[in-house]
mmCIF file of C-alpha atoms in Angstrom:
data_model
loop_
_atom_site.group_PDB
_atom_site.id
_atom_site.type_symbol
_atom_site.label_atom_id
_atom_site.label_comp_id
_atom_site.label_asym_id
_atom_site.label_seq_id
_atom_site.Cartn_x
_atom_site.Cartn_y
_atom_site.Cartn_z
ATOM 1 C CA MET W 1 42.479 106.118 47.166
ATOM 2 C CA GLU W 2 45.415 108.194 46.217
ATOM 3 C CA MET W 3 44.089 110.808 44.252
ATOM 4 C CA ALA W 4 41.434 111.580 46.989
ATOM 5 C CA ILE W 5 44.706 112.412 49.340
ATOM 6 C CA PHE W 6 46.402 114.379 46.624
ATOM 7 C CA VAL W 7 42.720 116.404 47.086
ATOM 8 C CA VAL W 8 42.142 116.720 50.768
ATOM 9 C CA LEU W 9 46.635 117.777 51.320
ATOM 10 C CA ALA W 10 46.773 120.366 48.379
ATOM 11 C CA ILE W 11 42.919 121.640 48.951
ATOM 12 C CA LEU W 12 44.961 121.907 53.020
ATOM 13 C CA ALA W 13 48.060 123.245 51.401
ATOM 14 C CA VAL W 14 46.470 125.998 49.249
ATOM 15 C CA GLY W 15 44.042 127.079 52.105
ATOM 16 C CA ALA W 16 46.413 126.866 54.818
ATOM 17 C CA GLY W 17 48.562 128.996 52.411
ATOM 18 C CA VAL W 18 45.907 132.016 51.918
ATOM 19 C CA GLY W 19 45.873 132.172 55.663
ATOM 20 C CA VAL W 20 48.770 133.081 56.226
ATOM 21 C CA ILE W 21 49.123 135.592 53.055
ATOM 22 C CA ALA W 22 45.261 137.007 54.846
ATOM 23 C CA GLN W 23 45.652 136.952 58.575
ATOM 24 C CA ARG W 24 45.877 140.269 60.290
ATOM 25 C CA ASP W 25 47.417 138.504 62.407
ATOM 26 C CA PRO W 26 50.942 137.374 62.435
ATOM 27 C CA PHE W 27 50.246 134.524 65.357
ATOM 28 C CA LYS W 28 47.325 132.545 63.160
ATOM 29 C CA SER W 29 49.536 133.888 60.401
ATOM 30 C CA ALA W 30 52.266 131.215 61.682
ATOM 31 C CA LEU W 31 50.370 128.308 62.204
ATOM 32 C CA PHE W 32 48.995 128.316 59.322
ATOM 33 C CA LEU W 33 52.037 128.085 58.070
ATOM 34 C CA LEU W 34 52.625 125.302 60.331
ATOM 35 C CA LEU W 35 49.157 123.543 58.363
ATOM 36 C CA ASN W 36 50.978 124.369 54.561
ATOM 37 C CA PHE W 37 54.740 122.495 55.946
ATOM 38 C CA CYS W 38 52.666 119.424 57.577
ATOM 39 C CA SER W 39 50.249 119.068 53.950
ATOM 40 C CA LEU W 40 53.809 119.400 52.026
ATOM 41 C CA ALA W 41 55.021 116.481 54.567
ATOM 42 C CA GLY W 42 52.046 114.609 53.861
ATOM 43 C CA LEU W 43 52.868 115.381 49.766
ATOM 44 C CA TYR W 44 56.697 114.410 50.209
ATOM 45 C CA LEU W 45 55.218 110.965 51.331
ATOM 46 C CA LEU W 46 52.245 110.486 49.123
ATOM 47 C CA LEU W 47 55.372 110.788 46.298
ATOM 48 C CA ASN W 48 57.646 108.371 48.686
ATOM 49 C CA ALA W 49 59.962 110.340 49.296
ATOM 50 C CA GLN W 50 59.641 109.296 53.068
ATOM 51 C CA PHE W 51 62.802 110.949 54.604
ATOM 52 C CA VAL W 52 62.621 114.500 52.949
ATOM 53 C CA ALA W 53 58.723 114.134 54.514
ATOM 54 C CA ILE W 54 60.001 113.629 58.233
ATOM 55 C CA VAL W 55 62.231 115.743 57.712
ATOM 56 C CA GLN W 56 60.086 118.581 57.080
ATOM 57 C CA ILE W 57 57.790 118.171 60.251
ATOM 58 C CA ILE W 58 61.109 118.516 61.564
ATOM 59 C CA ILE W 59 62.995 121.038 60.862
ATOM 60 C CA TYR W 60 60.016 123.284 59.374
ATOM 61 C CA ALA W 61 57.141 122.520 61.427
ATOM 62 C CA GLY W 62 59.909 121.573 64.436
ATOM 63 C CA ALA W 63 61.528 124.661 63.525
ATOM 64 C CA VAL W 64 61.360 127.434 61.819
ATOM 65 C CA VAL W 65 57.620 127.909 62.875
ATOM 66 C CA VAL W 66 58.594 127.940 66.473
ATOM 67 C CA LEU W 67 61.748 130.393 65.621
ATOM 68 C CA PHE W 68 58.611 132.286 63.923
ATOM 69 C CA LEU W 69 57.058 132.288 67.135
ATOM 70 C CA PHE W 70 59.436 133.135 69.650
ATOM 71 C CA MET W 71 60.376 135.969 67.404
ATOM 72 C CA MET W 72 56.995 137.050 67.797
ATOM 73 C CA MET W 73 57.002 137.004 71.681
ATOM 74 C CA LEU W 74 60.633 139.118 71.707
ATOM 75 C CA VAL W 75 59.200 141.507 69.158
ATOM 76 C CA GLY W 76 54.876 141.864 71.063
ATOM 77 C CA VAL W 77 52.031 140.970 69.108
ATOM 78 C CA GLU W 78 50.107 143.016 70.575
ATOM 79 C CA ARG W 79 51.753 145.910 68.621
ATOM 80 C CA ALA W 80 52.502 143.651 65.105
ATOM 81 C CA ARG W 81 49.130 143.878 64.818
ATOM 82 C CA GLU W 82 48.994 147.857 65.054
ATOM 83 C CA ILE W 83 50.293 147.405 60.860
ATOM 84 C CA PRO W 84 47.706 149.443 58.678
ATOM 85 C CA ASN W 85 46.260 147.053 55.704
ATOM 86 C CA LEU W 86 46.530 147.671 52.464
ATOM 87 C CA ARG W 87 44.701 150.042 49.969
ATOM 88 C CA PRO W 88 41.193 147.990 47.779
ATOM 89 C CA TYR W 89 43.564 148.128 44.500
ATOM 90 C CA GLN W 90 46.936 147.567 46.174
ATOM 91 C CA TRP W 91 45.303 144.197 47.031
ATOM 92 C CA LEU W 92 43.713 144.310 43.581
ATOM 93 C CA LEU W 93 46.980 144.798 41.442
ATOM 94 C CA ALA W 94 49.165 141.709 43.262
ATOM 95 C CA ALA W 95 45.723 139.617 42.539
ATOM 96 C CA PHE W 96 46.252 140.547 39.376
ATOM 97 C CA LEU W 97 50.216 139.980 38.701
ATOM 98 C CA GLY W 98 50.054 137.084 41.048
ATOM 99 C CA LEU W 99 47.353 135.695 38.500
ATOM 100 C CA LEU W 100 49.653 136.571 35.759
ATOM 101 C CA LEU W 101 52.764 135.040 36.972
ATOM 102 C CA LEU W 102 50.607 131.893 37.996
ATOM 103 C CA ALA W 103 49.586 131.368 33.884
ATOM 104 C CA GLY W 104 53.313 132.453 33.083
ATOM 105 C CA VAL W 105 54.736 129.190 36.004
ATOM 106 C CA VAL W 106 52.254 126.842 35.143
ATOM 107 C CA TRP W 107 52.884 127.599 31.244
ATOM 108 C CA ALA W 108 56.240 126.645 31.321
ATOM 109 C CA LEU W 109 55.964 124.676 34.098
ATOM 110 C CA LEU W 110 53.349 121.322 32.441
ATOM 111 C CA PRO W 111 54.926 120.736 29.051
ATOM 112 C CA ALA W 112 57.725 119.227 31.696
ATOM 113 C CA GLY W 113 55.000 117.128 33.271
ATOM 114 C CA THR W 114 52.675 115.265 30.950
ATOM 115 C CA GLY W 115 55.379 112.048 30.661
ATOM 116 C CA ALA W 116 52.986 108.905 31.690
ATOM 117 C CA VAL W 117 54.184 107.710 35.358
ATOM 118 C CA PRO W 118 56.930 105.362 35.888
ATOM 119 C CA SER W 119 55.401 102.960 38.556
ATOM 120 C CA LEU W 120 56.939 102.706 42.391
ATOM 121 C CA SER W 121 60.214 100.313 41.984
ATOM 122 C CA PRO W 122 61.086 98.532 46.081
ATOM 123 C CA SER W 123 63.869 100.996 47.199
ATOM 124 C CA ASP W 124 65.369 102.537 50.197
ATOM 125 C CA ASN W 125 64.473 106.160 50.389
ATOM 126 C CA VAL W 126 66.807 106.950 53.707
ATOM 127 C CA ARG W 127 69.859 104.961 52.451
ATOM 128 C CA ASP W 128 69.213 105.566 48.728
ATOM 129 C CA ILE W 129 69.440 109.681 50.147
ATOM 130 C CA GLY W 130 72.894 108.944 52.305
ATOM 131 C CA ALA W 131 74.367 107.027 49.215
ATOM 132 C CA ALA W 132 74.228 109.761 47.696
ATOM 133 C CA LEU W 133 75.092 112.754 50.198
ATOM 134 C CA LEU W 134 78.189 111.053 51.631
ATOM 135 C CA THR W 135 79.657 110.090 47.712
ATOM 136 C CA ASP W 136 78.661 112.581 44.659
ATOM 137 C CA TYR W 137 77.574 115.160 47.041
ATOM 138 C CA ALA W 138 79.615 114.783 49.510
ATOM 139 C CA VAL W 139 80.835 119.179 49.016
ATOM 140 C CA PRO W 140 77.801 120.714 48.601
ATOM 141 C CA PHE W 141 76.892 118.555 51.802
ATOM 142 C CA GLU W 142 79.778 119.786 53.564
ATOM 143 C CA LEU W 143 79.352 123.598 52.264
ATOM 144 C CA ALA W 144 75.812 123.300 53.359
ATOM 145 C CA SER W 145 77.491 122.712 57.210
ATOM 146 C CA LEU W 146 79.534 125.728 56.403
ATOM 147 C CA VAL W 147 76.285 127.822 55.322
ATOM 148 C CA LEU W 148 74.727 127.133 59.108
ATOM 149 C CA LEU W 149 78.164 127.558 60.248
ATOM 150 C CA VAL W 150 78.108 131.247 58.778
ATOM 151 C CA ALA W 151 74.025 131.499 59.605
ATOM 152 C CA ILE W 152 74.750 130.629 63.576
ATOM 153 C CA ILE W 153 77.683 133.510 63.630
ATOM 154 C CA GLY W 154 75.861 135.602 61.683
ATOM 155 C CA SER W 155 73.054 135.835 64.074
ATOM 156 C CA VAL W 156 74.680 136.096 66.789
ATOM 157 C CA VAL W 157 76.531 139.147 65.582
ATOM 158 C CA LEU W 158 72.855 140.672 64.288
ATOM 159 C CA ALA W 159 70.791 140.531 67.212
ATOM 160 C CA LYS W 160 73.820 140.702 70.368
ATOM 161 C CA LYS W 161 73.238 144.047 71.861
ATOM 162 C CA LYS W 162 75.405 146.543 71.868
ATOM 163 C CA LEU W 163 77.497 147.103 74.782
ATOM 164 C CA GLU W 164 78.708 150.471 74.176
ATOM 165 C CA GLY W 165 76.636 153.476 73.262
ATOM 166 C CA MET A 1 47.642 107.666 40.084
ATOM 167 C CA VAL A 2 48.320 111.394 40.439
ATOM 168 C CA PRO A 3 50.446 112.864 37.539
ATOM 169 C CA ALA A 4 52.853 115.219 37.611
ATOM 170 C CA SER A 5 51.417 118.011 35.801
ATOM 171 C CA PHE A 6 48.866 118.220 39.245
ATOM 172 C CA TYR A 7 51.067 118.513 41.800
ATOM 173 C CA LEU A 8 53.411 121.048 39.369
ATOM 174 C CA ILE A 9 49.760 123.105 39.089
ATOM 175 C CA LEU A 10 49.807 123.097 43.063
ATOM 176 C CA SER A 11 53.677 123.704 43.577
ATOM 177 C CA ALA A 12 52.919 126.807 41.317
ATOM 178 C CA VAL A 13 49.591 128.295 43.303
ATOM 179 C CA LEU A 14 52.004 127.864 46.170
ATOM 180 C CA PHE A 15 54.810 129.194 45.000
ATOM 181 C CA THR A 16 52.113 132.805 43.926
ATOM 182 C CA LEU A 17 50.733 132.887 46.799
ATOM 183 C CA GLY A 18 53.439 133.315 48.288
ATOM 184 C CA VAL A 19 55.126 135.662 45.977
ATOM 185 C CA VAL A 20 51.446 137.371 46.850
ATOM 186 C CA GLY A 21 52.451 137.590 49.667
ATOM 187 C CA VAL A 22 54.852 139.740 50.070
ATOM 188 C CA LEU A 23 53.931 142.406 47.605
ATOM 189 C CA VAL A 24 50.356 142.934 50.274
ATOM 190 C CA ARG A 25 51.672 142.443 53.582
ATOM 191 C CA ARG A 26 53.461 144.569 55.315
ATOM 192 C CA ASN A 27 54.829 143.271 58.677
ATOM 193 C CA ALA A 28 58.259 142.032 57.856
ATOM 194 C CA LEU A 29 57.379 138.644 59.311
ATOM 195 C CA VAL A 30 55.047 137.680 57.865
ATOM 196 C CA MET A 31 56.730 138.513 54.453
ATOM 197 C CA LEU A 32 58.937 136.442 55.963
ATOM 198 C CA MET A 33 56.730 133.937 55.860
ATOM 199 C CA SER A 34 55.372 134.304 52.684
ATOM 200 C CA VAL A 35 59.303 133.551 51.305
ATOM 201 C CA GLU A 36 59.449 129.946 53.249
ATOM 202 C CA LEU A 37 55.780 129.215 51.103
ATOM 203 C CA MET A 38 57.545 130.072 47.946
ATOM 204 C CA LEU A 39 60.566 128.173 49.314
ATOM 205 C CA ASN A 40 58.763 125.075 50.165
ATOM 206 C CA ALA A 41 56.394 125.592 46.783
ATOM 207 C CA VAL A 42 59.968 125.230 44.768
ATOM 208 C CA ASN A 43 60.714 121.773 46.886
ATOM 209 C CA LEU A 44 57.199 120.126 46.335
ATOM 210 C CA THR A 45 58.446 121.153 42.612
ATOM 211 C CA LEU A 46 61.822 119.360 43.166
ATOM 212 C CA ILE A 47 60.701 115.737 44.836
ATOM 213 C CA THR A 48 57.944 115.639 42.207
ATOM 214 C CA TYR A 49 60.322 115.888 39.015
ATOM 215 C CA SER A 50 62.808 113.503 41.416
ATOM 216 C CA ARG A 51 59.190 110.713 41.871
ATOM 217 C CA PHE A 52 58.420 111.222 38.183
ATOM 218 C CA LEU A 53 61.877 111.030 36.781
ATOM 219 C CA GLU A 54 63.309 108.262 39.295
ATOM 220 C CA SER A 55 66.796 109.969 40.901
ATOM 221 C CA ILE A 56 67.331 111.159 44.121
ATOM 222 C CA GLU A 57 69.474 114.014 43.299
ATOM 223 C CA GLY A 58 65.826 116.264 43.383
ATOM 224 C CA GLN A 59 65.224 114.711 46.826
ATOM 225 C CA ILE A 60 69.402 116.098 47.951
ATOM 226 C CA PHE A 61 68.882 119.574 46.293
ATOM 227 C CA VAL A 62 65.608 119.964 48.417
ATOM 228 C CA LEU A 63 67.307 118.783 51.839
ATOM 229 C CA LEU A 64 70.473 121.122 50.490
ATOM 230 C CA VAL A 65 67.580 124.471 50.433
ATOM 231 C CA MET A 66 65.918 123.331 52.946
ATOM 232 C CA ALA A 67 69.570 124.009 55.327
ATOM 233 C CA VAL A 68 69.784 127.562 53.336
ATOM 234 C CA ALA A 69 66.053 128.285 53.908
ATOM 235 C CA ALA A 70 66.645 127.498 57.806
ATOM 236 C CA ALA A 71 69.360 130.233 57.742
ATOM 237 C CA GLU A 72 67.209 132.246 55.457
ATOM 238 C CA VAL A 73 65.142 132.659 58.742
ATOM 239 C CA ALA A 74 67.770 132.309 61.123
ATOM 240 C CA VAL A 75 69.758 135.887 59.973
ATOM 241 C CA GLY A 76 66.468 136.931 58.576
ATOM 242 C CA LEU A 77 64.401 137.108 62.378
ATOM 243 C CA SER A 78 68.124 138.257 64.397
ATOM 244 C CA ILE A 79 67.852 141.181 61.179
ATOM 245 C CA ILE A 80 64.433 142.030 61.828
ATOM 246 C CA VAL A 81 65.362 141.975 66.264
ATOM 247 C CA SER A 82 67.739 144.017 65.627
ATOM 248 C CA LEU A 83 65.174 146.654 63.402
ATOM 249 C CA TYR A 84 63.204 145.626 66.288
ATOM 250 C CA ARG A 85 65.509 147.422 69.227
ATOM 251 C CA HIS A 86 66.197 150.093 66.189
ATOM 252 C CA LYS A 87 63.126 151.497 65.118
ATOM 253 C CA GLU A 88 60.343 149.917 67.610
ATOM 254 C CA THR A 89 58.262 148.565 64.920
ATOM 255 C CA THR A 90 57.947 145.396 62.074
ATOM 256 C CA ASP A 91 56.481 147.615 59.712
ATOM 257 C CA VAL A 92 58.477 147.473 56.434
ATOM 258 C CA ASP A 93 57.137 150.795 55.828
ATOM 259 C CA GLU A 94 58.370 152.823 58.581
ATOM 260 C CA ILE A 95 61.302 151.458 57.750
ATOM 261 C CA ASN A 96 63.187 154.377 55.010
ATOM 262 C CA LEU A 97 66.145 155.076 56.725
ATOM 263 C CA LEU A 98 68.008 154.626 53.050
ATOM 264 C CA LYS A 99 65.246 156.393 51.760
ATOM 265 C CA GLY A 100 66.693 160.164 51.132
#
């Protein structure tokens, strides 16, 4: 049963990933990205990471994709569609390099993933994360808020219209 | 039970898709989306190890990665807005101000 859910979610995630990079229309790419994020949230649930799954939906599906769609509204999707395609040989070269990278990553990751599967111990996922964030990882947690503050100020400064000249 | 290697291979495939997306697409918006694909693939790896090593640290890292990813999208998209104001395009091949 778990295997069946995994296979469905994995096919959805990979198919949506292909959709993101293969669509001519950036608007459809963003919608495929949404599907990818949602299937990854399902995989997180399967991996017993309930809190991260919900955060994935809220932040990625709720905020990041909406930001992309807003962006397309601002710059005009019609203009973005006019960007010419690459030559076929460039696609082939990219696919070849991608396969090479895939082989390397799988070769590096696989030996670490062959251990026995630990049985699921009943635990309170949200409580564990909260305790870890406010004890051992309090400093990185606060630094993350600093990063977000700098990002807010930075994006306002960057996107603001120049008043002079 | 699904073995850990299945999740790891899936995340390798997703990461590669993101890399290929950055390589083949010339639209700055879609390139940023491909970077998001890569970040999510790495998150999947971290969650997988968090589950199979029975430690919460992986999930903490994922939360921090998400904060950084949100900051990156906000700053990246505002850079694209100001680029678009300047050059009227999101095609990265036409953005060649630094080219000698």
